[in-house]
PDB file of C-alpha atoms in Angstrom:
ATOM      1  CA  MET A 103     -82.666 -77.341  -5.978  1.00  0.00           C
ATOM      2  CA  HIS A 104     -80.207 -78.742  -3.379  1.00  0.00           C
ATOM      3  CA  MET A 105     -76.577 -78.807  -3.702  1.00  0.00           C
ATOM      4  CA  PRO A 106     -74.874 -82.394  -3.757  1.00  0.00           C
ATOM      5  CA  LEU A 107     -73.371 -83.104  -0.246  1.00  0.00           C
ATOM      6  CA  GLU A 108     -69.575 -83.350  -1.354  1.00  0.00           C
ATOM      7  CA  ASP A 109     -70.131 -79.644  -2.517  1.00  0.00           C
ATOM      8  CA  THR A 110     -71.438 -78.721   0.676  1.00  0.00           C
ATOM      9  CA  LEU A 111     -68.924 -80.298   2.641  1.00  0.00           C
ATOM     10  CA  GLY A 112     -65.925 -78.719   0.626  1.00  0.00           C
ATOM     11  CA  LEU A 113     -67.745 -75.220   0.850  1.00  0.00           C
ATOM     12  CA  ASN A 114     -67.730 -75.654   4.442  1.00  0.00           C
ATOM     13  CA  LEU A 115     -64.293 -76.978   4.690  1.00  0.00           C
ATOM     14  CA  LEU A 116     -63.044 -73.847   2.703  1.00  0.00           C
ATOM     15  CA  ALA A 117     -65.183 -71.477   4.755  1.00  0.00           C
ATOM     16  CA  ALA A 118     -63.759 -72.897   7.877  1.00  0.00           C
ATOM     17  CA  ASN A 119     -60.384 -72.812   6.626  1.00  0.00           C
ATOM     18  CA  GLN A 120     -60.770 -69.045   5.628  1.00  0.00           C
ATOM     19  CA  HIS A 121     -61.890 -68.010   8.831  1.00  0.00           C
ATOM     20  CA  ARG A 122     -58.683 -69.642  10.523  1.00  0.00           C
ATOM     21  CA  ALA A 123     -56.767 -67.904   7.585  1.00  0.00           C
ATOM     22  CA  ASP A 124     -58.044 -64.418   8.679  1.00  0.00           C
ATOM     23  CA  HIS A 125     -57.173 -65.203  12.133  1.00  0.00           C
ATOM     24  CA  ASN A 126     -53.629 -65.705  11.115  1.00  0.00           C
ATOM     25  CA  ARG A 127     -53.604 -62.787   8.930  1.00  0.00           C
ATOM     26  CA  GLU A 128     -54.716 -60.474  11.851  1.00  0.00           C
ATOM     27  CA  HIS A 129     -51.372 -61.509  13.837  1.00  0.00           C
ATOM     28  CA  PHE A 130     -49.382 -61.035  10.534  1.00  0.00           C
ATOM     29  CA  ASP A 131     -50.546 -57.553  10.113  1.00  0.00           C
ATOM     30  CA  ALA A 132     -50.340 -56.827  13.684  1.00  0.00           C
ATOM     31  CA  TRP A 133     -46.879 -57.997  13.856  1.00  0.00           C
ATOM     32  CA  ASN A 134     -45.845 -56.117  10.642  1.00  0.00           C
ATOM     33  CA  LEU A 135     -44.773 -59.121   9.435  1.00  0.00           C
ATOM     34  CA  LEU A 136     -45.000 -60.186   5.560  1.00  0.00           C
ATOM     35  CA  CYS A 137     -46.008 -63.566   4.845  1.00  0.00           C
ATOM     36  CA  LEU A 138     -45.127 -65.379   1.678  1.00  0.00           C
ATOM     37  CA  ASN A 139     -46.643 -68.600   0.396  1.00  0.00           C
ATOM     38  CA  VAL A 140     -44.653 -70.206  -1.636  1.00  0.00           C
ATOM     39  CA  MET A 141     -45.962 -73.026  -4.063  1.00  0.00           C
ATOM     40  CA  SER A 142     -45.206 -75.068  -6.972  1.00  0.00           C
ATOM     41  CA  SER A 143     -45.027 -78.728  -8.206  1.00  0.00           C
ATOM     42  CA  PRO A 144     -42.648 -81.148  -6.691  1.00  0.00           C
ATOM     43  CA  GLY A 145     -39.023 -80.421  -7.868  1.00  0.00           C
ATOM     44  CA  ALA A 146     -39.687 -77.027  -9.209  1.00  0.00           C
ATOM     45  CA  GLY A 147     -36.955 -75.569  -6.986  1.00  0.00           C
ATOM     46  CA  LYS A 148     -38.896 -74.207  -3.938  1.00  0.00           C
ATOM     47  CA  THR A 149     -36.174 -75.042  -1.487  1.00  0.00           C
ATOM     48  CA  SER A 150     -33.574 -74.260  -3.733  1.00  0.00           C
ATOM     49  CA  LEU A 151     -34.889 -70.883  -4.253  1.00  0.00           C
ATOM     50  CA  LEU A 152     -35.138 -70.273  -0.542  1.00  0.00           C
ATOM     51  CA  GLU A 153     -31.714 -71.576   0.140  1.00  0.00           C
ATOM     52  CA  ARG A 154     -30.247 -68.600  -2.167  1.00  0.00           C
ATOM     53  CA  SER A 155     -32.441 -66.024  -0.974  1.00  0.00           C
ATOM     54  CA  LEU A 156     -32.474 -66.719   2.695  1.00  0.00           C
ATOM     55  CA  ALA A 157     -28.640 -66.624   2.596  1.00  0.00           C
ATOM     56  CA  ALA A 158     -28.507 -63.315   0.333  1.00  0.00           C
ATOM     57  CA  LEU A 159     -30.989 -61.550   2.344  1.00  0.00           C
ATOM     58  CA  ALA A 160     -30.090 -62.564   5.715  1.00  0.00           C
ATOM     59  CA  GLY A 161     -28.291 -58.952   6.405  1.00  0.00           C
ATOM     60  CA  ARG A 162     -31.105 -57.326   5.067  1.00  0.00           C
ATOM     61  CA  TRP A 163     -34.134 -59.068   6.831  1.00  0.00           C
ATOM     62  CA  ALA A 164     -35.090 -60.846   9.730  1.00  0.00           C
ATOM     63  CA  MET A 165     -36.582 -64.131   8.589  1.00  0.00           C
ATOM     64  CA  ALA A 166     -37.883 -67.465   9.426  1.00  0.00           C
ATOM     65  CA  VAL A 167     -39.486 -70.262   7.751  1.00  0.00           C
ATOM     66  CA  LEU A 168     -42.502 -72.753   8.017  1.00  0.00           C
ATOM     67  CA  GLU A 169     -41.587 -75.797   6.169  1.00  0.00           C
ATOM     68  CA  GLY A 170     -44.341 -78.001   5.110  1.00  0.00           C
ATOM     69  CA  ASP A 171     -43.487 -81.461   3.715  1.00  0.00           C
ATOM     70  CA  MET A 172     -45.637 -84.670   3.586  1.00  0.00           C
ATOM     71  CA  THR A 173     -43.303 -87.040   5.502  1.00  0.00           C
ATOM     72  CA  THR A 174     -39.662 -86.129   5.873  1.00  0.00           C
ATOM     73  CA  LEU A 175     -37.530 -83.009   7.411  1.00  0.00           C
ATOM     74  CA  LEU A 176     -34.932 -83.155   4.797  1.00  0.00           C
ATOM     75  CA  ASP A 177     -36.122 -79.668   3.107  1.00  0.00           C
ATOM     76  CA  ALA A 178     -35.934 -78.133   6.448  1.00  0.00           C
ATOM     77  CA  GLU A 179     -32.798 -79.413   7.289  1.00  0.00           C
ATOM     78  CA  ARG A 180     -31.564 -77.899   4.242  1.00  0.00           C
ATOM     79  CA  LEU A 181     -32.921 -74.700   5.209  1.00  0.00           C
ATOM     80  CA  GLU A 182     -31.596 -74.855   8.844  1.00  0.00           C
ATOM     81  CA  ALA A 183     -28.405 -74.632   7.422  1.00  0.00           C
ATOM     82  CA  VAL A 184     -28.463 -71.288   6.045  1.00  0.00           C
ATOM     83  CA  GLY A 185     -28.883 -70.221   9.682  1.00  0.00           C
ATOM     84  CA  ILE A 186     -32.421 -69.237   9.572  1.00  0.00           C
ATOM     85  CA  PRO A 187     -35.101 -70.399  12.084  1.00  0.00           C
ATOM     86  CA  VAL A 188     -37.052 -73.177  10.443  1.00  0.00           C
ATOM     87  CA  VAL A 189     -40.179 -74.726  11.993  1.00  0.00           C
ATOM     88  CA  PRO A 190     -41.261 -78.027   9.990  1.00  0.00           C
ATOM     89  CA  ILE A 191     -44.730 -79.074   9.354  1.00  0.00           C
ATOM     90  CA  THR A 192     -45.402 -82.542   8.453  1.00  0.00           C
ATOM     91  CA  THR A 193     -48.699 -82.918   6.795  1.00  0.00           C
ATOM     92  CA  GLY A 194     -49.098 -86.906   6.649  1.00  0.00           C
ATOM     93  CA  ARG A 195     -51.103 -87.861   3.693  1.00  0.00           C
ATOM     94  CA  ALA A 196     -52.305 -83.995   3.254  1.00  0.00           C
ATOM     95  CA  CYS A 197     -51.155 -82.508  -0.078  1.00  0.00           C
ATOM     96  CA  HIS A 198     -51.285 -78.980   1.282  1.00  0.00           C
ATOM     97  CA  LEU A 199     -50.798 -76.582   4.075  1.00  0.00           C
ATOM     98  CA  ASP A 200     -54.166 -75.418   5.716  1.00  0.00           C
ATOM     99  CA  ALA A 201     -54.463 -72.385   7.826  1.00  0.00           C
ATOM    100  CA  ALA A 202     -54.778 -74.545  10.886  1.00  0.00           C
ATOM    101  CA  MET A 203     -51.567 -76.271  10.086  1.00  0.00           C
ATOM    102  CA  VAL A 204     -49.691 -72.795   9.892  1.00  0.00           C
ATOM    103  CA  SER A 205     -51.378 -71.730  12.917  1.00  0.00           C
ATOM    104  CA  GLY A 206     -49.958 -74.521  14.714  1.00  0.00           C
ATOM    105  CA  GLY A 207     -46.477 -73.930  13.136  1.00  0.00           C
ATOM    106  CA  LEU A 208     -46.730 -70.239  14.517  1.00  0.00           C
ATOM    107  CA  LYS A 209     -47.448 -71.181  17.895  1.00  0.00           C
ATOM    108  CA  LEU A 210     -44.074 -73.474  17.784  1.00  0.00           C
ATOM    109  CA  LEU A 211     -42.296 -70.568  16.089  1.00  0.00           C
ATOM    110  CA  ARG A 212     -43.229 -68.059  18.879  1.00  0.00           C
ATOM    111  CA  GLN A 213     -41.621 -70.557  21.508  1.00  0.00           C
ATOM    112  CA  ARG A 214     -38.267 -69.876  20.079  1.00  0.00           C
ATOM    113  CA  LEU A 215     -38.664 -65.886  18.978  1.00  0.00           C
ATOM    114  CA  ASP A 216     -40.865 -62.738  18.835  1.00  0.00           C
ATOM    115  CA  PRO A 217     -42.555 -62.812  15.396  1.00  0.00           C
ATOM    116  CA  ALA A 218     -42.769 -58.859  15.689  1.00  0.00           C
ATOM    117  CA  ALA A 219     -39.192 -58.734  15.548  1.00  0.00           C
ATOM    118  CA  LEU A 220     -39.249 -60.526  11.915  1.00  0.00           C
ATOM    119  CA  ASP A 221     -39.435 -58.860   8.619  1.00  0.00           C
ATOM    120  CA  ILE A 222     -40.481 -61.702   6.397  1.00  0.00           C
ATOM    121  CA  LEU A 223     -42.058 -65.284   7.281  1.00  0.00           C
ATOM    122  CA  TRP A 224     -41.704 -67.712   4.131  1.00  0.00           C
ATOM    123  CA  VAL A 225     -44.370 -70.601   4.104  1.00  0.00           C
ATOM    124  CA  GLU A 226     -42.724 -73.408   1.989  1.00  0.00           C
ATOM    125  CA  ASN A 227     -46.022 -75.415   0.861  1.00  0.00           C
ATOM    126  CA  VAL A 228     -46.176 -79.105   0.046  1.00  0.00           C
ATOM    127  CA  GLY A 229     -45.429 -79.650  -3.737  1.00  0.00           C
ATOM    128  CA  ASN A 230     -48.571 -79.679  -5.467  1.00  0.00           C
ATOM    129  CA  LEU A 231     -49.898 -77.638  -8.297  1.00  0.00           C
ATOM    130  CA  VAL A 232     -53.579 -77.857  -7.391  1.00  0.00           C
ATOM    131  CA  CYS A 233     -54.851 -78.025  -3.488  1.00  0.00           C
ATOM    132  CA  PRO A 234     -52.152 -75.335  -1.915  1.00  0.00           C
ATOM    133  CA  ALA A 235     -53.645 -72.713  -4.399  1.00  0.00           C
ATOM    134  CA  GLU A 236     -57.371 -73.073  -2.939  1.00  0.00           C
ATOM    135  CA  PHE A 237     -56.517 -73.035   0.953  1.00  0.00           C
ATOM    136  CA  ALA A 238     -55.410 -69.558   2.414  1.00  0.00           C
ATOM    137  CA  ILE A 239     -53.053 -69.677   5.031  1.00  0.00           C
ATOM    138  CA  GLY A 240     -53.420 -65.948   5.988  1.00  0.00           C
ATOM    139  CA  GLU A 241     -50.751 -64.899   3.497  1.00  0.00           C
ATOM    140  CA  HIS A 242     -50.012 -61.286   2.094  1.00  0.00           C
ATOM    141  CA  ARG A 243     -48.759 -62.934  -1.154  1.00  0.00           C
ATOM    142  CA  LYS A 244     -48.749 -66.008  -3.149  1.00  0.00           C
ATOM    143  CA  VAL A 245     -45.652 -67.096  -4.934  1.00  0.00           C
ATOM    144  CA  ALA A 246     -45.747 -69.684  -7.538  1.00  0.00           C
ATOM    145  CA  LEU A 247     -42.705 -71.390  -9.078  1.00  0.00           C
ATOM    146  CA  LEU A 248     -42.980 -73.127 -12.439  1.00  0.00           C
ATOM    147  CA  SER A 249     -39.414 -74.946 -13.820  1.00  0.00           C
ATOM    148  CA  VAL A 250     -38.706 -74.678 -17.347  1.00  0.00           C
ATOM    149  CA  THR A 251     -38.548 -78.732 -17.172  1.00  0.00           C
ATOM    150  CA  GLU A 252     -42.420 -78.750 -16.536  1.00  0.00           C
ATOM    151  CA  GLY A 253     -43.171 -77.385 -20.203  1.00  0.00           C
ATOM    152  CA  ASP A 254     -45.003 -74.750 -21.328  1.00  0.00           C
ATOM    153  CA  ASP A 255     -48.464 -76.032 -20.871  1.00  0.00           C
ATOM    154  CA  LYS A 256     -48.770 -75.892 -17.115  1.00  0.00           C
ATOM    155  CA  PRO A 257     -50.544 -72.747 -16.558  1.00  0.00           C
ATOM    156  CA  LEU A 258     -53.184 -73.506 -18.983  1.00  0.00           C
ATOM    157  CA  LYS A 259     -53.609 -76.997 -17.427  1.00  0.00           C
ATOM    158  CA  TYR A 260     -53.534 -75.850 -13.807  1.00  0.00           C
ATOM    159  CA  PRO A 261     -55.062 -72.193 -14.020  1.00  0.00           C
ATOM    160  CA  VAL A 262     -55.910 -71.647 -10.284  1.00  0.00           C
ATOM    161  CA  MET A 263     -52.359 -71.614  -9.098  1.00  0.00           C
ATOM    162  CA  PHE A 264     -51.226 -69.223 -11.725  1.00  0.00           C
ATOM    163  CA  ARG A 265     -54.604 -67.062 -11.717  1.00  0.00           C
ATOM    164  CA  GLU A 266     -54.008 -66.938  -7.638  1.00  0.00           C
ATOM    165  CA  ALA A 267     -50.410 -66.006  -7.891  1.00  0.00           C
ATOM    166  CA  ASP A 268     -49.187 -62.412  -7.100  1.00  0.00           C
ATOM    167  CA  CYS A 269     -45.705 -63.521  -8.532  1.00  0.00           C
ATOM    168  CA  VAL A 270     -44.810 -66.404 -10.724  1.00  0.00           C
ATOM    169  CA  LEU A 271     -41.015 -67.411 -10.945  1.00  0.00           C
ATOM    170  CA  ILE A 272     -40.009 -69.383 -13.899  1.00  0.00           C
ATOM    171  CA  THR A 273     -37.282 -71.372 -12.591  1.00  0.00           C
ATOM    172  CA  LYS A 274     -34.228 -73.493 -13.835  1.00  0.00           C
ATOM    173  CA  VAL A 275     -33.668 -71.331 -16.591  1.00  0.00           C
ATOM    174  CA  ASP A 276     -30.012 -72.340 -17.043  1.00  0.00           C
ATOM    175  CA  LEU A 277     -31.238 -75.569 -18.361  1.00  0.00           C
ATOM    176  CA  LEU A 278     -32.978 -73.752 -21.276  1.00  0.00           C
ATOM    177  CA  PRO A 279     -30.090 -74.659 -23.838  1.00  0.00           C
ATOM    178  CA  HIS A 280     -30.509 -78.418 -23.231  1.00  0.00           C
ATOM    179  CA  LEU A 281     -34.417 -78.258 -23.520  1.00  0.00           C
ATOM    180  CA  PRO A 282     -37.183 -78.102 -26.599  1.00  0.00           C
ATOM    181  CA  VAL A 283     -38.932 -75.336 -24.358  1.00  0.00           C
ATOM    182  CA  ASP A 284     -39.730 -71.824 -25.358  1.00  0.00           C
ATOM    183  CA  VAL A 285     -39.601 -69.538 -22.443  1.00  0.00           C
ATOM    184  CA  GLU A 286     -41.381 -66.814 -24.297  1.00  0.00           C
ATOM    185  CA  ARG A 287     -44.361 -69.413 -24.646  1.00  0.00           C
ATOM    186  CA  ILE A 288     -44.235 -70.061 -20.954  1.00  0.00           C
ATOM    187  CA  GLU A 289     -44.588 -66.649 -20.028  1.00  0.00           C
ATOM    188  CA  ALA A 290     -47.272 -65.813 -22.517  1.00  0.00           C
ATOM    189  CA  HIS A 291     -49.371 -68.792 -20.971  1.00  0.00           C
ATOM    190  CA  ILE A 292     -48.703 -67.290 -17.573  1.00  0.00           C
ATOM    191  CA  ARG A 293     -49.856 -63.704 -18.840  1.00  0.00           C
ATOM    192  CA  GLN A 294     -53.210 -65.506 -20.411  1.00  0.00           C
ATOM    193  CA  VAL A 295     -54.364 -66.662 -17.248  1.00  0.00           C
ATOM    194  CA  ASN A 296     -53.046 -63.624 -14.852  1.00  0.00           C
ATOM    195  CA  PRO A 297     -52.017 -60.799 -16.743  1.00  0.00           C
ATOM    196  CA  ARG A 298     -51.279 -58.781 -13.280  1.00  0.00           C
ATOM    197  CA  THR A 299     -49.013 -61.283 -11.971  1.00  0.00           C
ATOM    198  CA  ALA A 300     -45.319 -60.276 -11.894  1.00  0.00           C
ATOM    199  CA  VAL A 301     -43.034 -62.760 -13.659  1.00  0.00           C
ATOM    200  CA  PHE A 302     -39.421 -63.371 -13.239  1.00  0.00           C
ATOM    201  CA  ARG A 303     -36.820 -65.817 -14.799  1.00  0.00           C
ATOM    202  CA  LEU A 304     -34.584 -67.475 -12.397  1.00  0.00           C
ATOM    203  CA  SER A 305     -31.733 -69.948 -12.060  1.00  0.00           C
ATOM    204  CA  ALA A 306     -30.652 -70.874  -8.165  1.00  0.00           C
ATOM    205  CA  THR A 307     -27.577 -72.368 -10.033  1.00  0.00           C
ATOM    206  CA  THR A 308     -26.304 -69.215 -11.405  1.00  0.00           C
ATOM    207  CA  GLY A 309     -27.953 -66.671  -9.857  1.00  0.00           C
ATOM    208  CA  GLU A 310     -29.741 -65.036 -12.938  1.00  0.00           C
ATOM    209  CA  GLY A 311     -33.013 -63.205 -12.129  1.00  0.00           C
ATOM    210  CA  PHE A 312     -32.430 -63.373  -8.379  1.00  0.00           C
ATOM    211  CA  GLU A 313     -31.692 -59.290  -8.032  1.00  0.00           C
ATOM    212  CA  ALA A 314     -34.700 -58.668  -9.741  1.00  0.00           C
ATOM    213  CA  TRP A 315     -36.709 -60.940  -7.696  1.00  0.00           C
ATOM    214  CA  HIS A 316     -35.293 -59.607  -4.340  1.00  0.00           C
ATOM    215  CA  ASP A 317     -36.228 -56.066  -5.490  1.00  0.00           C
ATOM    216  CA  TRP A 318     -39.915 -57.218  -5.891  1.00  0.00           C
ATOM    217  CA  LEU A 319     -39.635 -58.700  -2.349  1.00  0.00           C
ATOM    218  CA  ASP A 320     -38.334 -55.679  -1.220  1.00  0.00           C
ATOM    219  CA  ALA A 321     -41.078 -53.426  -2.715  1.00  0.00           C
ATOM    220  CA  GLN A 322     -43.813 -56.006  -0.752  1.00  0.00           C
ATOM    221  CA  ARG A 323     -41.918 -55.643   2.670  1.00  0.00           C
ATOM    222  CA  GLN A 324     -42.069 -51.943   2.224  1.00  0.00           C
ATOM    223  CA  ALA A 325     -45.810 -51.993   1.776  1.00  0.00           C
ATOM    224  CA  VAL A 326     -46.551 -54.037   4.747  1.00  0.00           C
ATOM    225  CA  GLN A 327     -44.160 -51.681   6.894  1.00  0.00           C
ATOM    226  CA  THR A 328     -46.164 -48.750   5.556  1.00  0.00           C
ATOM    227  CA  SER A 329     -49.706 -50.229   5.908  1.00  0.00           C
ATOM    228  CA  PRO A 330     -50.769 -53.731   6.348  1.00  0.00           C
ATOM    229  CA  ALA A 331     -54.067 -52.904   4.566  1.00  0.00           C
ATOM    230  CA  LEU A 332     -52.052 -52.090   1.235  1.00  0.00           C
ATOM    231  CA  MET A 333     -51.259 -55.970   1.016  1.00  0.00           C
ATOM    232  CA  HIS A 334     -54.710 -56.438   0.575  1.00  0.00           C
ATOM    233  CA  ALA A 335     -54.500 -55.184  -2.983  1.00  0.00           C
TER     234      ALA A 335
END
């Protein structure tokens, strides 16, 4: 029985991407550099999250950002204002970053600084709840955001994103008093899809939950410093 041509092409594409992702990962491990792939639907608050976390953690860790967007530099400009090195990656019609795009971003980053001098590389992926989860980039950890404004059904409707996530951030919790949304139900649906993921409730407006989120980041950074192999767990 022959596999349909479109399935074969899809498998070949993912295999080629995985090969490049493995190559990226070898670089990150050699540099003792924690790479985070930050993913969500459009408007869930990825850039706002980075703005607050980068500003809060700048004195603790050396960081840089690869900023993925389809057409504009708007988010990259917001993050550059924080004072952190940012390399924009414009994807055109592609709805996700892939490993080759990240590899290209790394080449540009290396023209500006030595990655081995960094502690954390943030990769802000294109806003999409489907494709980014399927294309590895060599990251150590996948971080998914879900805003309370999106409702409680998204983990069940888009399970791949939440099943792949090492950490899920429930964002914009300051809006809960104004929404007919049950945050406990949101978290239960996340746990139903992925019982092992870390879950934090955050507000980039008030700062709620950021201390616990940053503690989790600290643990991931310590793990890669101790042994990059631990980050495969």
